[in-house]
XYZ file of C-alpha atoms in Angstrom:
526
model
C 128.695 -26.622 -89.257
C 126.297 -23.777 -88.505
C 127.441 -20.195 -89.061
C 126.699 -17.253 -86.757
C 127.150 -13.598 -87.683
C 127.884 -11.201 -84.821
C 127.327 -7.721 -86.262
C 127.732 -5.623 -83.097
C 130.347 -5.643 -80.336
C 129.520 -8.187 -77.633
C 131.464 -9.594 -74.719
C 133.929 -12.362 -75.555
C 132.075 -14.726 -73.215
C 129.178 -14.803 -75.675
C 131.444 -15.497 -78.642
C 133.114 -18.353 -76.743
C 129.733 -20.018 -76.150
C 128.718 -19.688 -79.802
C 132.058 -21.108 -80.922
C 131.186 -24.408 -79.225
C 128.583 -25.187 -81.877
C 129.195 -22.880 -84.840
C 131.608 -20.906 -86.924
C 131.420 -17.359 -85.588
C 132.136 -14.348 -87.804
C 132.395 -10.961 -86.082
C 131.712 -8.207 -88.615
C 130.731 -4.910 -87.028
C 129.804 -1.644 -88.687
C 127.998 -3.259 -91.612
C 125.839 -1.046 -93.786
C 122.251 -2.213 -94.442
C 123.258 -3.222 -97.971
C 126.269 -5.202 -96.734
C 124.137 -7.041 -94.173
C 121.573 -7.994 -96.829
C 124.366 -9.178 -99.127
C 126.060 -11.547 -96.646
C 123.158 -12.686 -94.416
C 122.027 -15.561 -96.720
C 124.994 -17.681 -95.633
C 124.250 -17.520 -91.885
C 122.054 -19.642 -89.594
C 121.987 -17.107 -86.749
C 122.500 -13.389 -86.200
C 123.585 -11.826 -82.915
C 123.230 -8.065 -82.462
C 123.007 -5.297 -79.887
C 121.439 -1.906 -80.575
C 123.470 -0.693 -83.561
C 122.380 -3.178 -86.244
C 118.882 -2.665 -87.673
C 117.416 -5.953 -88.852
C 114.869 -4.870 -91.446
C 112.268 -6.861 -93.317
C 114.583 -6.864 -96.337
C 117.439 -8.311 -94.287
C 115.177 -10.943 -92.763
C 113.800 -12.026 -96.116
C 117.365 -12.224 -97.448
C 118.352 -14.491 -94.538
C 116.995 -17.650 -96.101
C 118.990 -19.862 -93.689
C 118.287 -17.873 -90.530
C 116.839 -19.796 -87.606
C 117.311 -17.226 -84.854
C 118.104 -13.552 -84.248
C 119.509 -12.740 -80.808
C 119.550 -9.236 -79.289
C 122.048 -8.927 -76.420
C 119.855 -6.603 -74.357
C 116.241 -5.982 -73.423
C 114.759 -4.032 -76.320
C 114.148 -5.507 -79.755
C 112.868 -2.358 -81.456
C 115.668 -2.648 -84.037
C 114.303 -5.987 -85.298
C 111.245 -6.351 -87.537
C 109.608 -9.015 -85.377
C 106.491 -9.577 -87.541
C 108.727 -10.190 -90.556
C 110.861 -12.624 -88.567
C 107.792 -14.468 -87.326
C 106.406 -14.810 -90.828
C 109.733 -16.323 -91.887
C 109.685 -18.742 -88.962
C 112.733 -17.090 -87.349
C 112.885 -17.045 -83.555
C 113.804 -13.658 -82.059
C 115.279 -13.696 -78.550
C 116.519 -11.098 -76.107
C 117.783 -10.963 -72.516
C 114.923 -9.562 -70.449
C 116.630 -10.067 -67.079
C 120.271 -9.502 -67.975
C 120.336 -5.889 -66.764
C 117.708 -6.055 -64.009
C 120.193 -5.726 -61.157
C 122.218 -3.049 -62.952
C 119.150 -0.873 -63.579
C 117.809 -1.338 -60.042
C 121.176 -0.525 -58.470
C 121.499 2.597 -60.600
C 118.101 3.805 -59.361
C 119.217 3.258 -55.743
C 122.541 4.990 -56.472
C 120.728 7.966 -57.988
C 118.473 8.219 -54.932
C 121.429 8.217 -52.534
C 123.470 10.606 -54.681
C 120.540 12.994 -54.760
C 120.022 12.739 -50.994
C 123.648 13.427 -50.085
C 124.580 15.760 -52.980
C 127.441 13.435 -53.873
C 128.083 14.616 -57.475
C 128.325 18.302 -56.506
C 130.294 17.604 -53.313
C 132.738 15.497 -55.308
C 133.277 18.292 -57.829
C 133.633 20.824 -55.012
C 136.497 18.903 -53.398
C 138.175 18.450 -56.782
C 137.998 22.232 -57.129
C 140.034 22.586 -53.889
C 137.011 23.511 -51.738
C 135.912 22.106 -48.372
C 132.325 23.352 -48.000
C 130.736 20.842 -45.616
C 127.805 23.044 -44.594
C 126.670 23.487 -48.196
C 126.183 19.755 -48.637
C 124.123 18.755 -45.609
C 121.918 16.001 -46.982
C 118.989 13.898 -45.804
C 118.680 10.245 -44.803
C 116.502 7.739 -46.631
C 116.003 5.700 -43.439
C 112.316 5.576 -42.433
C 111.342 7.676 -45.446
C 108.406 6.751 -47.704
C 109.491 5.386 -51.082
C 106.850 5.311 -53.811
C 107.636 2.736 -56.510
C 105.629 3.225 -59.697
C 105.701 -0.118 -61.517
C 106.533 -3.341 -59.658
C 108.064 -5.395 -62.445
C 111.442 -7.092 -62.093
C 113.420 -3.870 -61.664
C 110.861 -2.094 -59.499
C 110.516 -5.163 -57.268
C 114.277 -5.321 -56.710
C 114.388 -1.613 -55.882
C 111.586 -2.154 -53.362
C 113.441 -5.067 -51.742
C 116.686 -3.097 -51.409
C 114.847 -0.030 -50.107
C 113.157 -2.067 -47.391
C 116.564 -3.436 -46.376
C 117.706 0.168 -45.932
C 114.811 0.803 -43.563
C 112.524 2.631 -45.974
C 108.741 2.264 -45.940
C 107.637 1.230 -49.422
C 104.352 2.005 -51.133
C 103.676 1.119 -54.761
C 101.348 1.879 -57.638
C 100.850 -0.789 -60.283
C 97.327 -1.144 -61.701
C 98.112 -4.640 -62.966
C 99.554 -6.103 -59.751
C 97.540 -8.010 -57.166
C 97.479 -7.006 -53.514
C 98.821 -10.447 -52.596
C 101.921 -10.001 -54.750
C 102.511 -6.518 -53.321
C 102.307 -7.936 -49.804
C 104.875 -10.597 -50.703
C 107.240 -7.772 -51.663
C 106.498 -5.892 -48.465
C 104.801 -3.031 -50.300
C 101.610 -1.152 -49.560
C 99.621 -0.989 -52.805
C 98.040 2.457 -53.204
C 96.491 4.635 -55.876
C 98.739 7.023 -57.794
C 97.233 10.139 -56.227
C 98.003 8.937 -52.693
C 101.530 7.908 -53.679
C 102.228 11.369 -55.109
C 101.006 13.065 -51.935
C 102.713 10.830 -49.349
C 106.013 9.695 -50.882
C 109.317 11.287 -49.871
C 110.951 9.620 -52.875
C 109.312 8.427 -56.104
C 111.073 6.039 -58.474
C 109.628 5.163 -61.890
C 109.862 1.668 -63.405
C 107.500 1.264 -66.370
C 107.550 1.303 -70.162
C 106.709 4.454 -72.053
C 103.252 4.075 -73.596
C 100.559 6.567 -74.602
C 99.154 6.085 -71.093
C 102.451 6.715 -69.279
C 103.798 9.522 -71.495
C 104.127 12.634 -69.262
C 102.575 10.696 -66.393
C 104.561 13.013 -64.145
C 103.350 16.392 -65.381
C 102.762 19.771 -63.769
C 99.568 18.547 -62.104
C 101.280 15.483 -60.632
C 104.291 17.497 -59.467
C 101.978 19.964 -57.717
C 100.642 17.132 -55.544
C 104.083 16.125 -54.278
C 105.624 17.261 -51.006
C 108.035 20.202 -51.240
C 110.617 17.847 -49.677
C 109.987 15.042 -52.194
C 112.527 13.795 -54.725
C 111.874 11.863 -57.948
C 114.065 9.358 -59.814
C 113.610 8.126 -63.399
C 115.835 5.313 -64.657
C 113.058 3.774 -66.782
C 112.226 5.583 -70.022
C 112.521 9.162 -71.159
C 109.234 10.973 -71.672
C 107.464 9.567 -68.621
C 108.316 12.882 -66.937
C 107.436 16.214 -68.535
C 110.953 17.665 -68.325
C 109.868 21.298 -68.773
C 107.321 20.963 -65.966
C 109.929 19.249 -63.788
C 112.467 22.018 -64.330
C 109.879 24.635 -63.428
C 108.847 22.746 -60.278
C 112.491 22.521 -59.190
C 113.171 26.187 -59.942
C 110.151 27.232 -57.873
C 110.973 24.855 -54.994
C 107.787 22.826 -55.408
C 109.841 19.637 -54.981
C 113.304 19.127 -53.503
C 115.138 17.234 -56.219
C 115.247 14.950 -59.248
C 117.643 12.353 -60.619
C 117.271 11.380 -64.285
C 119.124 8.726 -66.276
C 116.776 8.848 -69.287
C 115.411 11.720 -71.330
C 112.720 12.397 -73.884
C 115.409 13.159 -76.482
C 118.783 11.447 -76.223
C 121.495 12.606 -76.137
C 120.105 15.399 -73.966
C 120.279 18.698 -75.836
C 119.521 22.189 -74.599
C 117.541 21.787 -71.393
C 116.751 23.938 -68.342
C 117.637 20.875 -66.259
C 121.305 21.465 -67.111
C 121.198 24.888 -65.423
C 119.966 23.638 -62.059
C 122.247 23.018 -59.096
C 122.819 20.273 -56.563
C 119.115 19.420 -56.468
C 119.464 17.656 -59.828
C 121.547 14.604 -60.810
C 121.786 13.741 -64.517
C 123.480 10.669 -66.042
C 123.696 9.607 -69.725
C 121.447 6.507 -69.759
C 123.763 4.331 -67.663
C 121.117 1.998 -66.192
C 122.441 -1.111 -67.957
C 126.047 0.043 -68.202
C 127.863 -2.347 -65.914
C 130.509 -4.880 -66.850
C 128.397 -7.608 -65.311
C 125.263 -6.647 -67.244
C 127.139 -6.664 -70.542
C 128.536 -10.126 -69.772
C 125.137 -11.366 -68.585
C 123.258 -10.334 -71.721
C 125.975 -11.729 -73.984
C 125.979 -15.096 -72.223
C 122.188 -15.265 -71.981
C 121.585 -14.631 -75.686
C 124.544 -16.734 -76.857
C 123.220 -19.698 -74.881
C 119.810 -19.314 -76.493
C 121.307 -19.161 -79.981
C 123.370 -22.249 -79.174
C 120.280 -24.110 -77.935
C 118.190 -23.256 -81.004
C 121.003 -24.367 -83.327
C 121.033 -27.664 -81.409
C 117.264 -28.053 -81.873
C 116.292 -27.000 -78.357
C 113.752 -24.280 -77.414
C 114.746 -20.705 -76.541
C 113.798 -19.443 -73.091
C 113.239 -15.755 -73.914
C 111.772 -15.624 -77.400
C 109.766 -12.520 -78.204
C 107.672 -14.024 -80.988
C 106.181 -17.534 -81.211
C 108.724 -20.137 -80.109
C 108.516 -23.857 -79.528
C 105.492 -24.616 -81.720
C 105.852 -27.182 -84.437
C 104.552 -25.994 -87.818
C 101.591 -28.383 -87.879
C 100.376 -27.268 -84.422
C 100.942 -23.606 -85.242
C 99.057 -23.866 -88.516
C 96.073 -25.462 -86.779
C 95.936 -23.108 -83.791
C 96.949 -19.819 -85.408
C 93.337 -18.621 -86.003
C 92.356 -19.603 -82.455
C 95.402 -17.811 -81.034
C 94.183 -14.648 -82.747
C 90.754 -15.276 -81.185
C 92.286 -15.824 -77.743
C 94.377 -12.653 -77.925
C 91.393 -10.585 -79.069
C 89.207 -11.903 -76.262
C 92.012 -11.356 -73.730
C 92.382 -7.725 -74.816
C 88.617 -7.264 -74.649
C 88.058 -8.797 -71.209
C 91.101 -6.973 -69.812
C 89.702 -3.600 -70.826
C 86.216 -4.477 -69.588
C 87.603 -5.596 -66.226
C 89.859 -2.565 -65.764
C 92.059 -2.143 -62.698
C 93.987 -5.054 -61.211
C 93.077 -8.477 -62.553
C 93.447 -11.184 -59.933
C 92.426 -14.259 -61.922
C 91.715 -15.338 -65.489
C 89.669 -18.423 -66.289
C 90.316 -19.773 -69.790
C 87.675 -22.320 -70.832
C 87.990 -24.210 -74.105
C 84.620 -25.402 -75.359
C 83.365 -27.910 -77.918
C 85.972 -29.315 -80.279
C 88.492 -26.777 -79.011
C 88.534 -28.649 -75.682
C 90.456 -31.502 -77.313
C 93.279 -29.281 -78.649
C 96.634 -28.225 -77.223
C 95.758 -25.600 -74.619
C 98.948 -23.795 -73.646
C 99.238 -21.624 -76.786
C 95.652 -20.426 -76.279
C 96.209 -19.672 -72.590
C 99.366 -17.712 -73.402
C 97.660 -15.817 -76.233
C 94.804 -14.917 -73.845
C 97.292 -13.593 -71.287
C 99.148 -11.646 -73.954
C 95.911 -9.899 -74.871
C 95.001 -9.342 -71.222
C 98.324 -7.655 -70.453
C 98.755 -5.808 -73.744
C 97.254 -2.526 -72.523
C 99.707 -2.362 -69.620
C 102.874 -3.734 -71.161
C 102.499 -3.024 -74.903
C 105.405 -4.517 -76.851
C 107.037 -5.861 -73.675
C 104.559 -8.735 -73.475
C 104.813 -11.597 -75.948
C 103.795 -15.222 -76.384
C 106.685 -16.441 -74.267
C 106.774 -14.022 -71.341
C 103.008 -13.498 -70.965
C 102.644 -16.344 -68.446
C 105.646 -15.113 -66.464
C 104.411 -11.517 -66.483
C 101.009 -12.710 -65.258
C 102.606 -14.779 -62.500
C 104.715 -11.846 -61.336
C 101.557 -9.745 -61.092
C 99.829 -12.389 -58.991
C 97.261 -13.231 -61.669
C 95.911 -16.730 -61.051
C 95.283 -18.604 -64.298
C 92.608 -21.299 -64.357
C 92.334 -23.588 -67.357
C 89.153 -25.584 -67.924
C 87.637 -27.621 -70.737
C 84.015 -28.357 -71.637
C 83.544 -30.500 -74.719
C 79.770 -30.630 -74.175
C 79.148 -27.027 -75.292
C 78.253 -27.250 -78.980
C 76.921 -23.821 -79.951
C 79.893 -23.634 -82.309
C 82.393 -26.258 -83.423
C 84.839 -24.708 -81.003
C 84.627 -21.624 -78.819
C 86.677 -19.917 -76.136
C 85.360 -18.386 -72.903
C 87.419 -15.988 -70.750
C 86.416 -14.749 -67.317
C 88.493 -12.093 -65.527
C 88.067 -11.233 -61.850
C 89.697 -8.180 -60.351
C 89.542 -5.194 -58.096
C 86.595 -3.699 -60.011
C 84.515 -6.869 -60.250
C 84.346 -9.562 -62.905
C 83.584 -9.756 -66.605
C 83.413 -12.570 -69.135
C 83.547 -12.859 -72.906
C 83.041 -15.761 -75.290
C 84.125 -15.950 -78.896
C 84.218 -18.373 -81.784
C 85.428 -18.677 -85.363
C 83.072 -18.826 -88.304
C 83.720 -21.186 -91.178
C 85.895 -18.656 -92.995
C 87.966 -17.995 -89.866
C 86.227 -14.724 -88.999
C 86.213 -13.939 -85.273
C 82.853 -13.435 -83.613
C 82.108 -12.306 -80.076
C 79.194 -14.494 -79.003
C 78.692 -13.562 -75.363
C 79.396 -10.633 -73.032
C 78.807 -11.159 -69.308
C 76.373 -13.989 -70.136
C 74.377 -11.819 -72.547
C 74.142 -13.519 -75.968
C 75.362 -11.429 -78.915
C 76.953 -12.070 -82.294
C 79.310 -9.299 -83.417
C 82.680 -9.138 -85.135
C 85.329 -7.222 -83.184
C 86.539 -3.878 -84.491
C 89.270 -1.443 -83.533
C 86.935 0.931 -81.677
C 84.003 -0.449 -79.692
C 81.500 0.837 -77.151
C 79.738 -1.498 -74.709
C 76.820 -0.453 -72.538
C 74.795 -2.206 -69.856
C 71.297 -0.756 -69.759
C 67.696 -1.329 -68.897
C 65.830 -2.955 -71.801
C 63.397 -0.118 -72.467
C 62.232 1.903 -75.484
C 64.340 4.854 -76.577
C 67.754 3.809 -75.238
C 69.231 2.922 -78.634
C 67.953 6.138 -80.210
C 69.337 8.309 -77.416
C 72.803 6.744 -77.663
C 72.774 7.038 -81.445
C 71.777 10.695 -81.300
C 74.381 11.450 -78.648
C 77.159 9.851 -80.699
C 75.947 11.714 -83.762
C 76.140 15.029 -81.936
C 79.832 14.269 -81.306
C 80.326 13.334 -84.997
C 80.957 9.656 -84.130
C 79.882 7.272 -86.900
C 78.415 3.886 -85.938
C 79.547 1.018 -88.179
C 77.266 -1.612 -86.620
C 75.190 -2.197 -83.513
C 73.700 -5.183 -81.706
C 71.757 -5.654 -78.483
C 71.699 -8.782 -76.357
C 69.273 -9.548 -73.556
C 68.153 -12.442 -71.380
C 64.581 -11.395 -70.644
C 62.284 -8.714 -72.013
C 62.448 -5.449 -70.048
C 65.325 -6.725 -67.970
C 68.993 -5.794 -68.323
C 70.622 -5.795 -71.744
C 73.983 -5.105 -73.351
C 74.551 -3.009 -76.453
C 77.678 -3.360 -78.581
C 78.574 -0.608 -81.035
C 81.363 -0.870 -83.593
C 82.617 2.657 -84.276
C 84.616 4.153 -87.118
C 86.568 6.418 -84.765
C 87.597 6.518 -81.093
C 85.210 8.267 -78.723
C 86.066 11.953 -78.173
C 87.044 13.165 -74.714
C 84.102 13.503 -72.337
C 81.486 11.585 -74.299
C 81.564 8.535 -72.038
C 80.453 10.608 -69.058
C 77.571 11.954 -71.161
C 76.522 8.421 -72.095
C 76.428 7.460 -68.431
C 73.953 10.312 -67.810
C 71.383 8.793 -70.183
C 68.400 7.439 -68.244
C 68.510 3.649 -68.155
C 72.252 3.304 -68.785
C 73.839 1.355 -65.942
C 77.431 1.256 -67.193
C 79.515 1.933 -70.302
C 82.949 0.827 -71.480
C 85.170 1.731 -74.396
C 87.473 -0.886 -75.910
C 90.316 -0.435 -78.383
C 91.556 -3.569 -80.145
């Protein structure tokens, strides 16, 4: 009989499910050394947030088939190490969706009607009704930043309450926004028009301090902001100052840049601020949901069935994985590249397998392409299992085609992305030693290996362009590792691809665009 180790406290419903197919040992509070010592005897490990599953623990788990995290995040699991060991890692991405969305709505209403302070006032034997005259949310403009599962549910509930909903999500199609009854707008307009703003996005380098002093200055003095997503999306010092000076009317925060919240000027503010200790997923139902969801997946994997919410590479037999692994790396690289070239909202992605690749299993390559495409927006949230679902929820239409007649290489992959800013295409192939080569950009033939930092230009094929760009980069102390130009006809349009040793400094792209003959320029980070 299989053995499952449960090393953190989970709801009994999850343990009952596991007990149907395995011997379940609940051992909480294990030290890292104790976990490493006992893990070799177990087929599965179920955790929450307390247990850290390190590379050492994973390598010690010689019998492990699956690691299940009863919750959304898996930052306490070394996923690359698990993948290398062939261990499936699963989580419960939807188990707390309703809980988090309802908490955001509750925070908005509490903020509007001063419920926390009014409650405390009555408990202090006061009856100060005039002090707590609130505002209605009915017919107010709600700005939802991020229309994923949680943001979409908030939007649906808000509309049912009679609110007018606008949304900003650079990776969502207009069609999907319309289905949700939302008006898709740019962030600047949302900041200026919204009466309430609610944030629902991961924290990434791009979203860190998204709501800063400049953004707060654009908001209405009557506006209120809610953050039940991730700490650090709001600059808390700037928020406190804006509230103190009356630049906005209120804020409700469930998450903070440093948790638990330490010394903060937010603590000293009055009824215009509502603070809760990261309670978004803290409902009895959510805890049961995540326990059942993950326990069912562990049960299925132990019975030889696929997991539905794996965060690494599930459901591929070793022989297929071994054959496609290099091409999956190619697909993900090309997806990341075409996504950054396209920019803005991507509405469709055409994945075309060419030559010998057209006869292979396609789904892993399509998923890897989508993972790359969405990686800039979703970071670690997107994986080989949820990439297709994330794309579907953003209204991205995926087209899969095959063309065995193209024989430039034994097998190549062509991606074409269409979106709000136009369309771009890339083609890539593998050399004999497995090295990735980009062979085509927007129908311009090239032959360059990808690198971490790249610069692409579209320019007029004329003397002096290459020298001017090289000199300009040199003046900014940017070192060029390699360069190649591709063109269709002499003196027509051409593309230039530069592999750089370092990222471009701030402001240099605008200088490049000023060079005579340069039509467009893009930076890409892989």
